[in-house]
PDB file of C-alpha atoms and ligand atoms in Angstrom:
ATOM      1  CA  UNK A   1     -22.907   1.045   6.507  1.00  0.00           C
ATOM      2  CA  UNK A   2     -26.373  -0.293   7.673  1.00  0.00           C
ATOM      3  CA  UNK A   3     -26.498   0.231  11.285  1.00  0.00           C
ATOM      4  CA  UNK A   4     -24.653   2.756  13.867  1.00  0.00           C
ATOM      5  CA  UNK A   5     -21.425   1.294  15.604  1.00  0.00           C
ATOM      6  CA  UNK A   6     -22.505   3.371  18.646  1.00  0.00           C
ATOM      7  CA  UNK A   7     -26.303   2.413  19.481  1.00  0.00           C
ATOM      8  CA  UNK A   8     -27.235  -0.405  16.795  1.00  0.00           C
ATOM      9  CA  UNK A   9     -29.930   1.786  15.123  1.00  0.00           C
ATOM     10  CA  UNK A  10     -30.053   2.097  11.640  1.00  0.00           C
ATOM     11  CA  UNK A  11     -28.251   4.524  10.020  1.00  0.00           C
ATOM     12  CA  UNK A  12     -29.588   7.461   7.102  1.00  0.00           C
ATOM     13  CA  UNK A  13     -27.586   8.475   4.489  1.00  0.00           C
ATOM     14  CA  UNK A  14     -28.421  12.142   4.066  1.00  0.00           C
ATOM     15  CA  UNK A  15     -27.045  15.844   4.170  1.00  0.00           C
ATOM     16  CA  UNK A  16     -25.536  16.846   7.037  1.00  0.00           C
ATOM     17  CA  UNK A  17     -25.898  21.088   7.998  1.00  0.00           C
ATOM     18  CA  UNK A  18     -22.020  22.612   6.585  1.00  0.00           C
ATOM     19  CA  UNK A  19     -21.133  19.520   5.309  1.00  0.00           C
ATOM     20  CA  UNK A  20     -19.987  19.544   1.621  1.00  0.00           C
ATOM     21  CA  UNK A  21     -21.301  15.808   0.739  1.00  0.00           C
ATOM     22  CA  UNK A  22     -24.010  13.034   2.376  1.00  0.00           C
ATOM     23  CA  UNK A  23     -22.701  11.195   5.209  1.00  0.00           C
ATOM     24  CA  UNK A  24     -24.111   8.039   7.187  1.00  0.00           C
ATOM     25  CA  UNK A  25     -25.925   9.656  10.609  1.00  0.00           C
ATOM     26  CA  UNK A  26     -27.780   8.110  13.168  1.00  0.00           C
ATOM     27  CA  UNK A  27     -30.900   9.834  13.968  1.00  0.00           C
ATOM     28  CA  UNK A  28     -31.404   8.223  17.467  1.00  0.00           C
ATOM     29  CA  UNK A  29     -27.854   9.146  18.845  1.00  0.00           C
ATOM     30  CA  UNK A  30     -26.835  11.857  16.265  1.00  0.00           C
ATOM     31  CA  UNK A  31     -23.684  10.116  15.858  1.00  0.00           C
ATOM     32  CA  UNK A  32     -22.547  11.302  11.990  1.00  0.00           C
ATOM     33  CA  UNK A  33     -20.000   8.551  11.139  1.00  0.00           C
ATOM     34  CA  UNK A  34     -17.185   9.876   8.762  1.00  0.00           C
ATOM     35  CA  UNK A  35     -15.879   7.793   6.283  1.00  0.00           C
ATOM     36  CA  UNK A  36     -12.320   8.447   4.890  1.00  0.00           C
ATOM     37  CA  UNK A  37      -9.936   6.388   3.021  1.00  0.00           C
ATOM     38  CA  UNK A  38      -7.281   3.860   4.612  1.00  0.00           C
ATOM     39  CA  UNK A  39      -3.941   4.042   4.340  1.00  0.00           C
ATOM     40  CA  UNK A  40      -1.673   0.692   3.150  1.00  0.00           C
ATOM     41  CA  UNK A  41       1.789   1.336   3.567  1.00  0.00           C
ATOM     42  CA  UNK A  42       4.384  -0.763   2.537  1.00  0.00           C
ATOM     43  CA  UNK A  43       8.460  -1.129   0.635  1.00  0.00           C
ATOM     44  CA  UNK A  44      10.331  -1.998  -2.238  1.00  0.00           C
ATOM     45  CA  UNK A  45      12.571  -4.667  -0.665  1.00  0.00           C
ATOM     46  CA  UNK A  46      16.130  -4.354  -1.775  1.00  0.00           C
ATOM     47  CA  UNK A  47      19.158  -6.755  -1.316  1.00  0.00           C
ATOM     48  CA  UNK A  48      22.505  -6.912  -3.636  1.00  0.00           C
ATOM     49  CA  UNK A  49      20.555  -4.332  -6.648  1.00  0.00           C
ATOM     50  CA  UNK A  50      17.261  -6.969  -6.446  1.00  0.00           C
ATOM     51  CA  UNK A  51      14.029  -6.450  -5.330  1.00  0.00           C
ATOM     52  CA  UNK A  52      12.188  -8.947  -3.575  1.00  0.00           C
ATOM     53  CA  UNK A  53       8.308  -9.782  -4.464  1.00  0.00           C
ATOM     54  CA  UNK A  54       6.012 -12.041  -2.575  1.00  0.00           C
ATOM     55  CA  UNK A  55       3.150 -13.902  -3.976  1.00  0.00           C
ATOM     56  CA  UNK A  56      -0.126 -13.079  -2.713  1.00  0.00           C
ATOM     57  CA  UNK A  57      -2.111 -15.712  -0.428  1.00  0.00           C
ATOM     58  CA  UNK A  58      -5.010 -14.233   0.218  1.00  0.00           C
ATOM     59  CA  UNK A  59      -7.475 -12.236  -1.630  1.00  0.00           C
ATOM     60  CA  UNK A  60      -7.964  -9.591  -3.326  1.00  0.00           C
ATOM     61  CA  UNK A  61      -5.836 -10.307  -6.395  1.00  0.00           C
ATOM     62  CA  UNK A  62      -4.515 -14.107  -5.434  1.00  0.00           C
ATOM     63  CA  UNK A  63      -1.304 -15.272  -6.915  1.00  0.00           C
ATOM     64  CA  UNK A  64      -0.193 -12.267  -8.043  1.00  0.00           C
ATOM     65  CA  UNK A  65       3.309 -10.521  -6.882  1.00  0.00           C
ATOM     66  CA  UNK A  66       2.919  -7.912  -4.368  1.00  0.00           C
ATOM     67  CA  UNK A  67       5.037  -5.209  -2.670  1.00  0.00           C
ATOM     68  CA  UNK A  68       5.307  -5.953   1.234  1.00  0.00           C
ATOM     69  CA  UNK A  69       2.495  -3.901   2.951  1.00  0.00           C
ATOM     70  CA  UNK A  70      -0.785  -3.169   4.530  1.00  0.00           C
ATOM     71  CA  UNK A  71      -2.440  -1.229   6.803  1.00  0.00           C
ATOM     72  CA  UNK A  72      -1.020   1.767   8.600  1.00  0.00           C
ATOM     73  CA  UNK A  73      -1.850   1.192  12.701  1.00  0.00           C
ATOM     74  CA  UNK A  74      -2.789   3.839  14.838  1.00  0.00           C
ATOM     75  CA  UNK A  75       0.613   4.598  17.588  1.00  0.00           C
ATOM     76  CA  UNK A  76       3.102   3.619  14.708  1.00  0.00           C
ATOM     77  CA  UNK A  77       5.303   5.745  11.917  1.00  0.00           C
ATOM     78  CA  UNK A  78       4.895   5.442   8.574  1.00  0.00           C
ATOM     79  CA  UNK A  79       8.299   3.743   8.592  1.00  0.00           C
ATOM     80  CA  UNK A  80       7.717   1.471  11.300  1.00  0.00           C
ATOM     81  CA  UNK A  81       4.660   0.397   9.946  1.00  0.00           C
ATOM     82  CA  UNK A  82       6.475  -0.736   6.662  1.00  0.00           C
ATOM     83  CA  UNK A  83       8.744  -2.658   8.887  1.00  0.00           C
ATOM     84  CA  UNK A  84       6.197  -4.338  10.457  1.00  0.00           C
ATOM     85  CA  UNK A  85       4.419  -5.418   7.757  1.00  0.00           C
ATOM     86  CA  UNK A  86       7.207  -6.769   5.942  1.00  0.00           C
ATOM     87  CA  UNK A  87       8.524  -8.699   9.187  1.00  0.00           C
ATOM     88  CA  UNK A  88       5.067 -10.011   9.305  1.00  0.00           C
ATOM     89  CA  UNK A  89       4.390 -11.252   5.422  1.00  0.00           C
ATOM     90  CA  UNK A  90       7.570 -12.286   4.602  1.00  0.00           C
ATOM     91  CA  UNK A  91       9.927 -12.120   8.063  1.00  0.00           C
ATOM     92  CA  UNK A  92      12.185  -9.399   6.681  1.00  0.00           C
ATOM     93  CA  UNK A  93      14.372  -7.635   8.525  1.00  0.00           C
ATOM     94  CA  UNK A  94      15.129  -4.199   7.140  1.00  0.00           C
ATOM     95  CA  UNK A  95      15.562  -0.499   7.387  1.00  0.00           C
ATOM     96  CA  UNK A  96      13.695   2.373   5.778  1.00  0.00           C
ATOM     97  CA  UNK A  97      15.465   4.244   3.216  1.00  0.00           C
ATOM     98  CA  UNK A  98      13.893   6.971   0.795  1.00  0.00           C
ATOM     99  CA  UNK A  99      10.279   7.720   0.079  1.00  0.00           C
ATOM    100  CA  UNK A 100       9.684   6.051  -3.416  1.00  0.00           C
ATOM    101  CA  UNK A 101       5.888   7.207  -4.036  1.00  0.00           C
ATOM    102  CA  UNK A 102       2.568   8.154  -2.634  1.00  0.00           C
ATOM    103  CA  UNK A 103      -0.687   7.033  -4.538  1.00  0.00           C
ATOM    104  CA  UNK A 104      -4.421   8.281  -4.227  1.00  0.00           C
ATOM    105  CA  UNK A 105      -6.310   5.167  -5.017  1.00  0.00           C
ATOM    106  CA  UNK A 106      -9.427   6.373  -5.609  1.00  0.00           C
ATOM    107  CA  UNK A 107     -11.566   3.486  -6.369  1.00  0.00           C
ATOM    108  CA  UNK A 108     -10.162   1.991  -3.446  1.00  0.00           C
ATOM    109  CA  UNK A 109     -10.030   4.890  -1.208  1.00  0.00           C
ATOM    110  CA  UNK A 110      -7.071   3.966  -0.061  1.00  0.00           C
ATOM    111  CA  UNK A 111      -3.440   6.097  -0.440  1.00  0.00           C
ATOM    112  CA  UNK A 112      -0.572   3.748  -0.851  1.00  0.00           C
ATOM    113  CA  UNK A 113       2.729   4.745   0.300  1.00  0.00           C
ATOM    114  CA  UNK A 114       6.187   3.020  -0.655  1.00  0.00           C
ATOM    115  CA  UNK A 115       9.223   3.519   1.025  1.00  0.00           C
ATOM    116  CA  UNK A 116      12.472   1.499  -0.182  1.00  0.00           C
ATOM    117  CA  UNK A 117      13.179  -1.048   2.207  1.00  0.00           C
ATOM    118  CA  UNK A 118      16.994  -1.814   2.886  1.00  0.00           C
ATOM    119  CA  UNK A 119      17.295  -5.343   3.919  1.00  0.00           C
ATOM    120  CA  UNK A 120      19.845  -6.316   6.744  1.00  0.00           C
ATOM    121  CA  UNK A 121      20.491  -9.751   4.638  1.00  0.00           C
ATOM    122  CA  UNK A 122      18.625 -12.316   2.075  1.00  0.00           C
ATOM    123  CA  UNK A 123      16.830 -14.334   4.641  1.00  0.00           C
ATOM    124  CA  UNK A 124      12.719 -14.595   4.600  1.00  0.00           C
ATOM    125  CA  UNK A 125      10.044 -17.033   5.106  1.00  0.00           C
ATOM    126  CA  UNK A 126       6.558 -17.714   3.512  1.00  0.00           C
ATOM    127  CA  UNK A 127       3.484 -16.943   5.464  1.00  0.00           C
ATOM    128  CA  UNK A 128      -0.327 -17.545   4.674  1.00  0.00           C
ATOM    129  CA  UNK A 129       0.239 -14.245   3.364  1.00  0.00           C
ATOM    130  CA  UNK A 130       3.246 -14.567   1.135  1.00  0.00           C
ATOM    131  CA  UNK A 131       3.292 -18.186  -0.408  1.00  0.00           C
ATOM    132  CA  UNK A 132       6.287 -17.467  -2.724  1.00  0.00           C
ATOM    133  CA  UNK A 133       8.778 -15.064  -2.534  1.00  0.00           C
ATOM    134  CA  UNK A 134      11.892 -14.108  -4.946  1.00  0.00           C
ATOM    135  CA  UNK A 135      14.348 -12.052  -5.515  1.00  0.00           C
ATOM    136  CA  UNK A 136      14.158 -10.004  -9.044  1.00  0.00           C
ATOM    137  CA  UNK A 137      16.526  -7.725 -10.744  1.00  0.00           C
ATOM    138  CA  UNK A 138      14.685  -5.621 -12.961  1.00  0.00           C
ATOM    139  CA  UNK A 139      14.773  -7.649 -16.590  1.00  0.00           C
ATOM    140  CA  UNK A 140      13.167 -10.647 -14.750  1.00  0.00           C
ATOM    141  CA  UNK A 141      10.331  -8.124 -13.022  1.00  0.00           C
ATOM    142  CA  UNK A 142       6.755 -10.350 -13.756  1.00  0.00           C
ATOM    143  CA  UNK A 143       5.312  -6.749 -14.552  1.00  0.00           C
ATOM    144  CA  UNK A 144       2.575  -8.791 -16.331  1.00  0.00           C
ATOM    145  CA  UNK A 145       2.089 -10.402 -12.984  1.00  0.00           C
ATOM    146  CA  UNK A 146       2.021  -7.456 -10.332  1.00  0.00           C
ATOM    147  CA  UNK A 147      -1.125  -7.300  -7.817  1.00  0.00           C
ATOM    148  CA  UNK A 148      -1.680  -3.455  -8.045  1.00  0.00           C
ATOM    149  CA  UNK A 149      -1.051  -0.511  -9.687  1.00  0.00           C
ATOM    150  CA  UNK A 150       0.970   1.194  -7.092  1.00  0.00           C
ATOM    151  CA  UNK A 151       3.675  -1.672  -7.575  1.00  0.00           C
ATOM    152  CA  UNK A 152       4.178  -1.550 -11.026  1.00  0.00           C
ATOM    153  CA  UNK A 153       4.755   2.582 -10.377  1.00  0.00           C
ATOM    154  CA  UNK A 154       6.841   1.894  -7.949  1.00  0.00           C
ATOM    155  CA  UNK A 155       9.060  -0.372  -8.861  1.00  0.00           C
ATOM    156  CA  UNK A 156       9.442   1.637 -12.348  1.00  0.00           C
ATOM    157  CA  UNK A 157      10.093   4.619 -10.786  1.00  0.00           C
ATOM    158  CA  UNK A 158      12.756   3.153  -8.309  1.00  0.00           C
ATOM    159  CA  UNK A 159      14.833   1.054 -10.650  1.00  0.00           C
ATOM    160  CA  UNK A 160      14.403   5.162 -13.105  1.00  0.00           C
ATOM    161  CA  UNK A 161      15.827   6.493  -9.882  1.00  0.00           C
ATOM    162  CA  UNK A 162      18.738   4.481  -9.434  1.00  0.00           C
ATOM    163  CA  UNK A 163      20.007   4.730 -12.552  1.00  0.00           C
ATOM    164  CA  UNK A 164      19.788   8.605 -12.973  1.00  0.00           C
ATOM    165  CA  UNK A 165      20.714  11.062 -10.740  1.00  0.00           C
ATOM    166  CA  UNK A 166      16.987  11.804  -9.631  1.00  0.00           C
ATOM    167  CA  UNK A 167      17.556   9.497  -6.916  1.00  0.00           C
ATOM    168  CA  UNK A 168      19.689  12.246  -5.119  1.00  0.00           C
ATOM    169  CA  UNK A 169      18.821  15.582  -5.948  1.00  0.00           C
ATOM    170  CA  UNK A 170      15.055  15.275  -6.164  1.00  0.00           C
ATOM    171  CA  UNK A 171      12.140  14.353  -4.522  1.00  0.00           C
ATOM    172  CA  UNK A 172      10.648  10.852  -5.351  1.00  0.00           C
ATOM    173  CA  UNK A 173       7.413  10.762  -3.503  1.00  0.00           C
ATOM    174  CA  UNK A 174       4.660  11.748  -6.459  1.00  0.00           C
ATOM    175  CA  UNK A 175       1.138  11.672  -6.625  1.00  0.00           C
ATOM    176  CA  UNK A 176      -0.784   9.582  -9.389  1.00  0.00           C
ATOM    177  CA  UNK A 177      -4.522   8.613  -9.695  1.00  0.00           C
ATOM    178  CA  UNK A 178      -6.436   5.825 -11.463  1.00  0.00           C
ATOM    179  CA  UNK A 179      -9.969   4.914 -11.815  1.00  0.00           C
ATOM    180  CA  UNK A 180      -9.513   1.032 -11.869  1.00  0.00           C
ATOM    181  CA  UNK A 181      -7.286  -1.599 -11.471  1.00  0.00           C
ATOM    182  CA  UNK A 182      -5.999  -3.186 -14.450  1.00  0.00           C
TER     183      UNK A 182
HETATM  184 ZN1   ZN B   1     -26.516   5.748  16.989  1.00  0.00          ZN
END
């Protein structure tokens, strides 16, 4: 941040008085301007026992399969917000089923949160966004291929959950962090 969003002037980085850490301020309005991570929520697709992927269109990490998602809107749910973003990159139509997992991306400072997305039937379309999308069952997973990190924990830990009986008697949502993106 250069400048102040509230009177144009530029902006110190400096200690603030009972703040724990610097923060941008702007010594003409005394506006301090917070900076906290973004949230990108988004599903694990399922229809028939396969998960669907979609092939990334735009940057960052082009051409590589991606979990439906994105930003988390201001006036929406959690849930609603991974239904939106899957109707908009890929046109699915779904519902929200269980919390699958909850990621502190700290290099990123983002948190990514998948829910498992039940689809209402098999029919998508590509967008700028998604320029290929398939259905996988888990042996044909391109885990070489995967945009983030947050997918490939993901989908591992939902395909571990539906074939144990974690799925049902414990809590899936868990916490991991990494440094970098492979
Ligand atoms: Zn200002």
């Amino acid at each position: 941040m250069e400048y102040c969003s509230n009177c144009s002037h530029p902006v110190d980085y400096q200690a603030v008085e009972g703040d724990h850490r610097l923060r941008y301020v702007c010594n003409q309005c005394q506006t301090i301007h917070y900076q906290n991570p973004r949230i990108i929520v988004g599903c694990v697709p399922v229809w028939e026992g396969k998960v669907l992927l979609c092939r990334r269109g735009i940057e960052p990490q082009l051409g590589f399969w991606n979990l439906p998602g994105g930003f988390y809107e201001i006036g929406e749910s959690l849930e609603t917000g991974a239904m939106r973003e899957a109707m908009e990159e890929a046109g699915l139509s779904m519902s929200i089923g269980k919390l699958i997992g909850m990621y502190s991306v700290l290099h990123a400072a983002q948190v990514h949160i998948h829910y498992e997305g039940i689809l209402d039937h098999s029919k998508f379309h590509l967008t700028p966004e998604s320029t290929e999308i398939q259905f996988f069952d888990e042996s044909e997973i391109p885990w070489n291929e995967l945009a983030f990190q947050s997918n490939t924990l993901s989908l591992k830990h939902y395909f571990e959950c539906r074939k144990s009986d974690i799925w049902t008697t414990k809590r899936t949502e868990y916490y991991v962090n990494f440094e970098k993106e492979d």
